[in-house]
Short mmCIF file of C-alpha atoms in Angstrom, two decimals:
data_model
loop_
_atom_site.label_atom_id
_atom_site.label_comp_id
_atom_site.label_asym_id
_atom_site.label_seq_id
_atom_site.Cartn_x
_atom_site.Cartn_y
_atom_site.Cartn_z
CA UNK A 1 4.58 -12.15 0.74
CA UNK A 2 7.52 -9.94 1.38
CA UNK A 3 8.61 -6.59 2.74
CA UNK A 4 11.70 -4.33 3.38
CA UNK A 5 13.09 -3.09 1.69
CA UNK A 6 10.23 -1.75 2.01
CA UNK A 7 8.59 0.18 -0.19
CA UNK A 8 10.05 3.57 -0.31
CA UNK A 9 8.73 6.78 -1.71
CA UNK A 10 11.03 8.59 -4.04
CA UNK A 11 11.83 12.10 -2.99
CA UNK A 12 11.50 13.29 -6.58
CA UNK A 13 8.79 11.02 -7.95
CA UNK A 14 6.45 10.30 -5.05
CA UNK A 15 3.61 12.57 -6.12
CA UNK A 16 3.87 11.98 -9.83
CA UNK A 17 4.29 8.24 -9.54
CA UNK A 18 2.65 7.10 -6.33
CA UNK A 19 1.02 10.12 -4.71
CA UNK A 20 2.39 9.45 -1.20
CA UNK A 21 4.70 7.23 0.78
CA UNK A 22 3.72 3.63 0.98
CA UNK A 23 3.94 1.74 4.25
CA UNK A 24 6.97 -0.32 4.99
CA UNK A 25 6.96 -4.08 4.93
CA UNK A 26 4.98 -4.39 1.72
CA UNK A 27 5.84 -7.23 -0.63
CA UNK A 28 9.03 -6.29 -2.43
CA UNK A 29 8.60 -5.14 -6.00
CA UNK A 30 11.12 -5.60 -8.76
CA UNK A 31 13.32 -2.55 -8.98
CA UNK A 32 12.51 -2.29 -12.66
CA UNK A 33 8.86 -1.72 -11.84
CA UNK A 34 9.22 1.25 -9.52
CA UNK A 35 11.82 3.51 -8.01
CA UNK A 36 11.36 3.39 -4.32
CA UNK A 37 12.40 4.27 -0.81
CA UNK A 38 14.29 1.32 0.52
CA UNK A 39 13.36 1.89 4.16
CA UNK A 40 13.14 -1.38 5.99
CA UNK A 41 11.57 -2.53 9.19
CA UNK A 42 13.90 -2.39 12.11
CA UNK A 43 14.02 -3.91 15.53
CA UNK A 44 17.28 -5.71 15.69
CA UNK A 45 20.60 -6.31 17.28
CA UNK A 46 22.93 -9.16 18.06
CA UNK A 47 21.98 -12.26 19.94
CA UNK A 48 24.61 -11.57 22.59
CA UNK A 49 22.82 -8.44 23.75
CA UNK A 50 20.08 -8.61 26.33
CA UNK A 51 18.16 -5.60 25.11
CA UNK A 52 17.97 -3.21 22.23
CA UNK A 53 20.03 -0.06 22.29
CA UNK A 54 19.33 2.58 19.70
CA UNK A 55 20.85 6.05 19.43
CA UNK A 56 22.29 6.68 22.85
CA UNK A 57 21.55 10.37 23.16
CA UNK A 58 23.01 13.19 21.05
CA UNK A 59 26.65 12.58 21.92
CA UNK A 60 27.39 8.95 21.22
CA UNK A 61 26.72 5.21 21.42
CA UNK A 62 27.40 2.77 24.24
CA UNK A 63 30.73 1.70 22.67
CA UNK A 64 31.98 5.29 22.56
CA UNK A 65 31.28 5.87 18.87
CA UNK A 66 30.05 9.39 18.18
CA UNK A 67 26.44 9.63 17.07
CA UNK A 68 27.54 12.28 14.55
CA UNK A 69 29.62 9.63 12.75
CA UNK A 70 26.72 7.23 12.15
CA UNK A 71 24.51 7.13 9.05
CA UNK A 72 21.28 9.11 9.07
CA UNK A 73 20.29 7.96 5.57
CA UNK A 74 21.65 6.81 2.21
CA UNK A 75 20.53 8.66 -0.91
CA UNK A 76 20.67 8.00 -4.67
CA UNK A 77 20.61 11.01 -6.99
CA UNK A 78 18.29 11.08 -10.01
CA UNK A 79 19.39 12.24 -13.47
CA UNK A 80 17.46 12.45 -16.74
CA UNK A 81 18.09 13.25 -20.37
CA UNK A 82 15.75 15.59 -22.28
CA UNK A 83 12.41 13.84 -22.71
CA UNK A 84 13.29 11.04 -20.28
CA UNK A 85 10.87 10.12 -17.50
CA UNK A 86 11.33 8.87 -14.91
CA UNK A 87 14.91 9.88 -14.06
CA UNK A 88 17.58 7.23 -13.61
CA UNK A 89 19.86 6.82 -10.59
CA UNK A 90 23.26 8.32 -11.27
CA UNK A 91 26.55 9.06 -9.57
CA UNK A 92 27.31 7.23 -6.33
CA UNK A 93 25.31 6.39 -3.23
CA UNK A 94 25.64 9.21 -0.73
CA UNK A 95 25.73 8.59 3.01
CA UNK A 96 24.42 11.54 5.01
CA UNK A 97 25.74 11.30 8.57
CA UNK A 98 23.97 12.46 11.71
CA UNK A 99 26.62 15.15 12.10
CA UNK A 100 25.77 16.57 8.66
CA UNK A 101 28.78 15.21 6.76
CA UNK A 102 28.19 13.58 3.35
CA UNK A 103 30.25 10.60 2.27
CA UNK A 104 30.26 8.70 -1.00
CA UNK A 105 29.88 4.93 -1.05
CA UNK A 106 32.11 4.60 -4.09
CA UNK A 107 32.14 0.81 -4.41
CA UNK A 108 28.35 0.31 -4.25
CA UNK A 109 26.20 -0.40 -7.28
CA UNK A 110 23.69 2.38 -7.88
CA UNK A 111 21.74 0.37 -10.49
CA UNK A 112 21.17 -3.40 -10.14
CA UNK A 113 22.05 -6.24 -12.51
CA UNK A 114 19.26 -8.60 -13.53
CA UNK A 115 19.49 -12.40 -13.64
CA UNK A 116 21.30 -12.22 -17.00
CA UNK A 117 23.87 -9.70 -15.81
CA UNK A 118 22.20 -6.78 -17.60
CA UNK A 119 22.32 -3.38 -15.91
CA UNK A 120 18.84 -2.04 -15.18
CA UNK A 121 19.48 1.63 -15.82
CA UNK A 122 16.19 2.98 -14.51
CA UNK A 123 16.14 0.89 -11.34
CA UNK A 124 17.80 1.42 -7.97
CA UNK A 125 20.06 -1.26 -6.52
CA UNK A 126 19.20 -2.61 -3.06
CA UNK A 127 20.86 -0.92 -0.11
CA UNK A 128 20.19 -1.20 3.63
CA UNK A 129 21.33 0.80 6.65
CA UNK A 130 21.33 -0.83 10.09
CA UNK A 131 19.09 0.63 12.77
CA UNK A 132 22.04 2.04 14.70
CA UNK A 133 23.46 3.67 11.55
CA UNK A 134 26.79 1.86 11.82
CA UNK A 135 26.52 -0.68 8.99
CA UNK A 136 25.42 -0.54 5.38
CA UNK A 137 24.65 -3.51 3.09
CA UNK A 138 24.95 -3.26 -0.70
CA UNK A 139 26.10 -5.00 -3.88
CA UNK A 140 29.75 -4.25 -4.66
CA UNK A 141 30.68 -3.01 -8.13
CA UNK A 142 33.93 -4.89 -8.53
CA UNK A 143 32.63 -8.44 -8.13
CA UNK A 144 28.83 -8.03 -7.66
CA UNK A 145 29.05 -9.62 -4.19
CA UNK A 146 26.67 -8.57 -1.46
CA UNK A 147 28.74 -6.96 1.29
CA UNK A 148 28.17 -5.31 4.67
CA UNK A 149 30.50 -2.44 5.53
CA UNK A 150 31.03 -0.94 8.95
CA UNK A 151 31.02 2.86 8.85
CA UNK A 152 34.28 4.61 9.73
CA UNK A 153 36.82 2.76 7.64
CA UNK A 154 35.65 -0.71 8.56
CA UNK A 155 36.17 -3.65 6.24
CA UNK A 156 33.46 -4.67 3.78
CA UNK A 157 32.53 -8.27 4.63
CA UNK A 158 31.28 -10.32 1.68
CA UNK A 159 28.34 -12.65 2.14
CA UNK A 160 28.27 -16.17 0.71
CA UNK A 161 28.99 -16.33 -3.02
CA UNK A 162 25.89 -18.43 -3.76
CA UNK A 163 23.55 -15.85 -2.23
CA UNK A 164 21.97 -15.21 -5.65
CA UNK A 165 20.88 -18.57 -7.15
CA UNK A 166 21.25 -19.10 -10.90
CA UNK A 167 18.96 -16.78 -12.82
CA UNK A 168 18.38 -14.44 -9.86
CA UNK A 169 19.17 -10.76 -10.21
CA UNK A 170 19.91 -8.08 -7.63
CA UNK A 171 16.41 -6.80 -8.35
CA UNK A 172 14.98 -10.08 -6.99
CA UNK A 173 15.97 -9.39 -3.38
CA UNK A 174 15.21 -7.13 -0.44
CA UNK A 175 17.78 -6.60 2.32
CA UNK A 176 17.20 -6.33 6.09
CA UNK A 177 19.90 -5.61 8.66
CA UNK A 178 19.52 -6.12 12.37
CA UNK A 179 19.67 -3.10 14.67
CA UNK A 180 23.41 -3.48 15.27
CA UNK A 181 24.23 -4.78 11.79
CA UNK A 182 25.44 -8.21 12.88
CA UNK A 183 22.67 -10.08 11.02
CA UNK A 184 21.49 -9.67 7.44
CA UNK A 185 18.30 -11.17 6.02
CA UNK A 186 18.06 -11.60 2.26
CA UNK A 187 14.42 -11.79 1.19
CA UNK A 188 13.72 -13.07 -2.31
CA UNK A 189 10.99 -11.87 -4.64
CA UNK A 190 7.89 -13.87 -3.76
CA UNK A 191 7.40 -15.50 -7.15
CA UNK A 192 10.80 -17.14 -6.76
CA UNK A 193 9.61 -19.19 -3.74
CA UNK A 194 13.09 -19.10 -2.26
CA UNK A 195 13.40 -19.23 1.57
CA UNK A 196 14.67 -16.09 3.29
CA UNK A 197 18.33 -16.46 4.25
CA UNK A 198 19.96 -14.98 7.35
CA UNK A 199 23.72 -14.31 7.35
CA UNK A 200 26.35 -13.44 9.92
CA UNK A 201 27.65 -10.12 8.57
CA UNK A 202 31.21 -10.60 9.87
CA UNK A 203 31.89 -14.11 8.58
CA UNK A 204 29.41 -14.00 5.68
CA UNK A 205 28.19 -17.46 6.66
CA UNK A 206 24.59 -18.60 6.32
CA UNK A 207 23.04 -18.94 9.78
CA UNK A 208 19.45 -20.02 9.12
CA UNK A 209 16.48 -19.74 6.80
CA UNK A 210 12.81 -18.75 7.12
CA UNK A 211 9.77 -19.73 4.99
CA UNK A 212 9.29 -17.95 1.67
CA UNK A 213 5.50 -17.73 1.92
CA UNK A 214 5.26 -15.26 4.81
CA UNK A 215 6.01 -11.55 4.70
CA UNK A 216 9.13 -10.84 6.71
CA UNK A 217 8.90 -7.83 9.05
CA UNK A 218 12.34 -7.72 10.60
CA UNK A 219 14.60 -8.94 13.38
CA UNK A 220 13.89 -8.93 17.08
CA UNK A 221 15.65 -6.37 19.23
CA UNK A 222 18.64 -8.66 19.84
CA UNK A 223 18.75 -10.18 16.36
CA UNK A 224 17.88 -13.63 17.69
CA UNK A 225 14.45 -14.00 16.08
CA UNK A 226 12.55 -12.94 12.98
CA UNK A 227 9.00 -11.62 12.91
CA UNK A 228 6.74 -12.22 9.92
CA UNK A 229 3.10 -11.90 8.96
CA UNK A 230 0.53 -13.51 6.72
CA UNK A 231 -2.43 -11.62 5.26
CA UNK A 232 -5.93 -12.93 4.74
CA UNK A 233 -7.96 -12.73 1.53
CA UNK A 234 -9.02 -9.15 2.37
CA UNK A 235 -5.36 -8.15 2.72
CA UNK A 236 -5.67 -7.52 6.44
CA UNK A 237 -3.13 -9.09 8.76
CA UNK A 238 -4.38 -12.47 9.92
CA UNK A 239 -1.37 -13.73 11.91
CA UNK A 240 1.97 -12.63 13.31
CA UNK A 241 4.77 -15.21 13.41
CA UNK A 242 8.08 -15.36 15.29
CA UNK A 243 10.79 -17.71 14.00
CA UNK A 244 13.78 -18.77 16.08
CA UNK A 245 17.49 -19.06 15.19
CA UNK A 246 17.02 -22.48 13.59
CA UNK A 247 14.01 -21.35 11.57
CA UNK A 248 11.58 -22.95 14.02
CA UNK A 249 8.20 -21.35 14.71
CA UNK A 250 8.19 -19.89 18.23
CA UNK A 251 4.97 -17.88 18.27
CA UNK A 252 1.88 -17.41 16.15
CA UNK A 253 -0.51 -14.63 17.12
CA UNK A 254 -3.84 -14.19 15.29
CA UNK A 255 -4.53 -10.46 15.27
CA UNK A 256 -8.06 -10.55 13.94
CA UNK A 257 -8.09 -6.78 13.46
CA UNK A 258 -10.49 -5.26 10.94
CA UNK A 259 -8.39 -2.17 10.33
CA UNK A 260 -5.04 -1.36 8.78
CA UNK A 261 -1.96 -2.30 10.77
CA UNK A 262 1.80 -1.85 10.35
CA UNK A 263 4.67 -1.27 10.55
CA UNK A 264 5.77 -3.63 13.33
CA UNK A 265 8.68 -4.32 15.67
CA UNK A 266 9.68 -7.24 17.88
CA UNK A 267 11.47 -6.55 21.17
CA UNK A 268 14.68 -8.27 22.28
CA UNK A 269 12.73 -10.74 24.41
CA UNK A 270 11.22 -12.22 21.25
CA UNK A 271 7.71 -12.08 22.72
CA UNK A 272 6.77 -8.38 22.87
CA UNK A 273 5.52 -6.87 19.63
CA UNK A 274 4.76 -3.23 18.86
CA UNK A 275 2.14 -2.85 16.13
CA UNK A 276 1.11 0.45 14.57
CA UNK A 277 -2.64 0.55 13.96
CA UNK A 278 -4.56 2.98 11.78
CA UNK A 279 -8.29 3.40 12.32
CA UNK A 280 -10.58 6.31 11.42
CA UNK A 281 -7.62 8.63 10.96
CA UNK A 282 -6.11 7.78 14.35
CA UNK A 283 -2.69 6.16 14.84
CA UNK A 284 -2.00 4.00 17.89
CA UNK A 285 0.99 1.93 19.00
CA UNK A 286 -0.40 -1.35 20.33
CA UNK A 287 1.94 -3.55 22.37
CA UNK A 288 1.20 -7.29 22.42
CA UNK A 289 2.49 -10.06 24.63
CA UNK A 290 2.77 -12.83 22.06
CA UNK A 291 2.98 -15.52 24.76
CA UNK A 292 -0.40 -14.72 26.27
CA UNK A 293 -1.85 -13.01 23.22
CA UNK A 294 -2.89 -10.05 25.36
CA UNK A 295 -2.55 -6.34 24.63
CA UNK A 296 -0.37 -4.80 27.37
CA UNK A 297 -0.66 -1.13 26.38
CA UNK A 298 -1.92 1.31 23.77
CA UNK A 299 -0.26 4.65 23.02
CA UNK A 300 -2.00 7.19 20.73
CA UNK A 301 0.44 8.98 18.41
CA UNK A 302 -0.21 12.21 16.56
CA UNK A 303 1.95 12.24 13.46
CA UNK A 304 1.99 13.94 10.08
CA UNK A 305 2.75 11.73 7.10
CA UNK A 306 3.29 7.99 6.80
CA UNK A 307 4.77 5.90 9.62
CA UNK A 308 7.55 4.17 7.72
CA UNK A 309 9.50 2.21 10.33
CA UNK A 310 9.14 1.29 14.00
CA UNK A 311 11.87 -0.19 16.21
CA UNK A 312 12.43 -1.12 19.83
CA UNK A 313 15.35 1.09 20.93
CA UNK A 314 15.09 0.47 24.68
CA UNK A 315 13.37 -1.81 27.16
CA UNK A 316 10.26 0.37 27.03
CA UNK A 317 11.13 2.69 24.14
CA UNK A 318 9.85 2.50 20.58
CA UNK A 319 11.31 4.75 17.86
CA UNK A 320 9.27 5.70 14.80
CA UNK A 321 10.33 7.27 11.50
CA UNK A 322 7.53 9.18 9.76
CA UNK A 323 7.84 10.36 6.14
CA UNK A 324 5.94 13.35 4.82
CA UNK A 325 5.84 14.44 1.19
CA UNK A 326 3.92 17.43 -0.18
CA UNK A 327 3.66 18.08 -3.91
CA UNK A 328 7.17 18.31 -5.39
CA UNK A 329 8.88 19.35 -2.15
CA UNK A 330 11.62 17.11 -0.71
CA UNK A 331 10.57 14.35 1.66
CA UNK A 332 10.51 15.34 5.33
CA UNK A 333 11.46 12.78 8.00
CA UNK A 334 10.41 13.10 11.62
CA UNK A 335 11.78 10.71 14.26
CA UNK A 336 9.56 10.09 17.29
CA UNK A 337 10.33 8.25 20.51
CA UNK A 338 7.49 6.57 22.40
CA UNK A 339 7.76 5.55 26.06
CA UNK A 340 5.41 2.58 26.33
CA UNK A 341 5.23 2.90 30.13
CA UNK A 342 4.56 6.62 30.58
CA UNK A 343 2.95 6.89 27.10
CA UNK A 344 4.95 10.05 26.47
CA UNK A 345 5.75 10.79 22.80
CA UNK A 346 8.68 13.09 21.97
CA UNK A 347 10.37 14.23 18.77
CA UNK A 348 14.02 13.17 18.62
CA UNK A 349 14.80 14.95 15.37
CA UNK A 350 13.41 16.17 12.06
CA UNK A 351 15.26 16.49 8.77
CA UNK A 352 14.81 16.93 5.02
CA UNK A 353 16.05 14.42 2.44
CA UNK A 354 18.38 15.79 -0.25
CA UNK A 355 16.10 17.37 -2.85
CA UNK A 356 17.65 15.53 -5.83
CA UNK A 357 17.12 12.10 -4.25
CA UNK A 358 15.36 9.52 -6.38
CA UNK A 359 15.54 6.96 -3.56
CA UNK A 360 16.70 6.92 0.04
CA UNK A 361 17.13 4.52 2.93
CA UNK A 362 17.04 5.83 6.50
CA UNK A 363 18.64 4.20 9.53
CA UNK A 364 15.28 3.41 11.16
CA UNK A 365 16.51 3.09 14.76
#
């Protein structure tokens, strides 16, 4: 059972192919089977931080970096020859910044290679943007290595060379970055039964692994833990799991809900989970204390479209990205911020994905 990179709805093909955006954190599909949004679950950071910090207002981030210079989303353009359907990804990955600037990610593969080194022309290569919009993970054209690049002229750090075992293709993995981009989880296609691997994105070293047979949901707010889930026979969520930095099981919370749930986010403390629930047309953010198993708060949310990602971006703040697609119009993204103490819900921003996008990946935080 797998996510993140999460089932994405193609800006061009959503209605014709799928009808509407799928929820994040679904089991990853092979890129040859569907062109997708690559939006991933987010609630991450680095273990040295004591809490999650998301976008720090309109001007900048805590380290002085301008918010305008961080990634809003990455987009792949679709092209087709006469009589061809669906379109194929073409050109280069485009990074749309929060300030409106567009940059090309020239060294990133736009189409993946399979386990035999064959280019899958009608598939989209994995790509992942960190929650804070400062890092992007992708497969590099020149040597097919998985790298994480810091936005703004930063170096592209290559992950371990054996990241793809023999016979594995780029289409066999889903990528998840922590909120601040210091951790990268590589989730393998479920049939491969390969444990999830977590890497340090600066050194490229393998840090730890997590079981293959649970569906990974993302990092905790400080990047120190991973949250996962396991579904029951009716495809409802039976249990939430939290794994520590050595792959050990820290928490297991039976949800026992008889309605649809997800996406999810784990706070920096590793014990507070935000779960989006859907019941009778109503959406609610439910906050759990995984230590006691108790619900600490519920916040109703009125939103149009599909809730695609949820992330802890403050001690009591949850940020949600909602995707809305109507007919053949471009996908609309609305970013909401939820105060779990006051229960106030505000709109941080709304934007439209480039109309020629065949796939996109938003920052999530």
